[in-house]
C-alpha angles and dihedrals in degrees: 000000000000137000111248114244115260095231091053094047094049090056093048091047092053091048091048091051091049092051090049091051093049090048091051092048091050092051091049095047097059095231112181114237123193122194134173119236118271136199122240089242106107097187095094115157099167114080089212089069092061110105118248117238121196129177131188119244115253116189092197091052092049090052091051091050091051091049091050094059093096121081093233092053098050092042090056090045091056093035093238114169125210089253092053091048092050091049091049092051091048091052090048092053090052093053115113135197127222122231119242125224113256138185125243127209138162126217109207092192093060099024090231129139115214128206109185147159099195138358091277101028119076146058135266123212134180089221131040116266110270096021129141110220140164099219135075116282126223117209122187121182118205120241097254095045122089121217104216100178143354128180143171117216089343096308116117118244098186094089087067096046101069092203096312121165098199129056137180108200120195108155118109112252149082114294130198133176140178127216129197120219113186130170140131090297095059148285113290140175132218120200120206133182142169138163129228108206135182111242090214093054120074117231129228101207116144095200131036114199128198117253119251110290094012139099132194116269105174138352127204121195114192086337096310124110116242133183116253120233090231138349088251105043142021129203111203112212101189138041116254144085120319134187119192123189118202128196130188116273093223117064112237092021120153090231113114125231114264136200127200120194124185145152117234119211122172098153118104119220118268127227126204125200127206122199144093114289128199122180090346094307128106111241097184137044111298121226115197132195132191126218093217113056090200095052121122115237127200118189125192118190114197088341096309127106111261140179133214114195095185100040091252130126107202108150117091114248144073123312131198115189128188121191124187136176128218091266091061098252109146139190129183134207134192125195143160128225119198124213105272144161136105119266112207098221094177091056090047091052093049092048090049092051091049090050092049092047092050090049092052092049091052091050095048092046092051091052093052092054094054118107128195116222 
């Protein structure tokens, strides 16, 4: 069971209130309604058996309906206080929907998995629901099924869809979507998810779940067989290379066997610093090294972005360094470097004397060469 999204509930609440208002106005207006007789049998397949309902036009009624289109108007019509409205919205947000049993098949000719409730109500996917893959994913929503939401890494993708029913998704990221299945039996929701990963980039997941309709068969860690925690999920404890084989839960199922290979890396790169330290402050040039040669390094010197081409921090001041690997693991460092360095005062004095002597010679020489006319 799942809590119904707040944005969806607010819309339904407003519609429900509007219908209630219109119903009340109709009852108050004395509109005449004519209907043909109808059996108690509700299994009517022929549209001709549906009773005809006719109402007479009422200009005053239509004006009242138009005036009631604003929230403030229909709230005053129904005498709903702010407190009642807040309580109604809270109750709406806490409403949940039950899932509905569905069937699962696989079409080897198209390579599509299908999760469906009827011939025209379901969804087709090129990967099983809940899978982690490294290829593009095709998603096809059946005609009678409504796609309520779809996102990648938490960002909605529906604004770009324009009511489409078919998608080809290639971007790296974690995808999730929600379908609505509504018929005479009820209003249900189906939650789907999958992840498109880059085989060359390690992942940091703490739990690997089995795709829909599958269970774990075997797991290899760095070439050695290990026992899974459960047929339906696996919690890797160490970084390294994993291979997981899945088989269908139901014997004789049309679902094919699947394998998922990945490298897990949750350890951020390390940096080492070489230099003389006194009272927690570096008093010499600082040479740094990184454990991961492919790591990305960001250096900030006195709060401003900086760059060190030779892995040396020489200028006095404060440094903030951030290092990250391709899997997204990060580590930060802060350090201070004092003004340092030896000034050769004797050499400075000698150079100064040489400069003064040279200057005097130039002055004396220039005076000797002067003539008075």
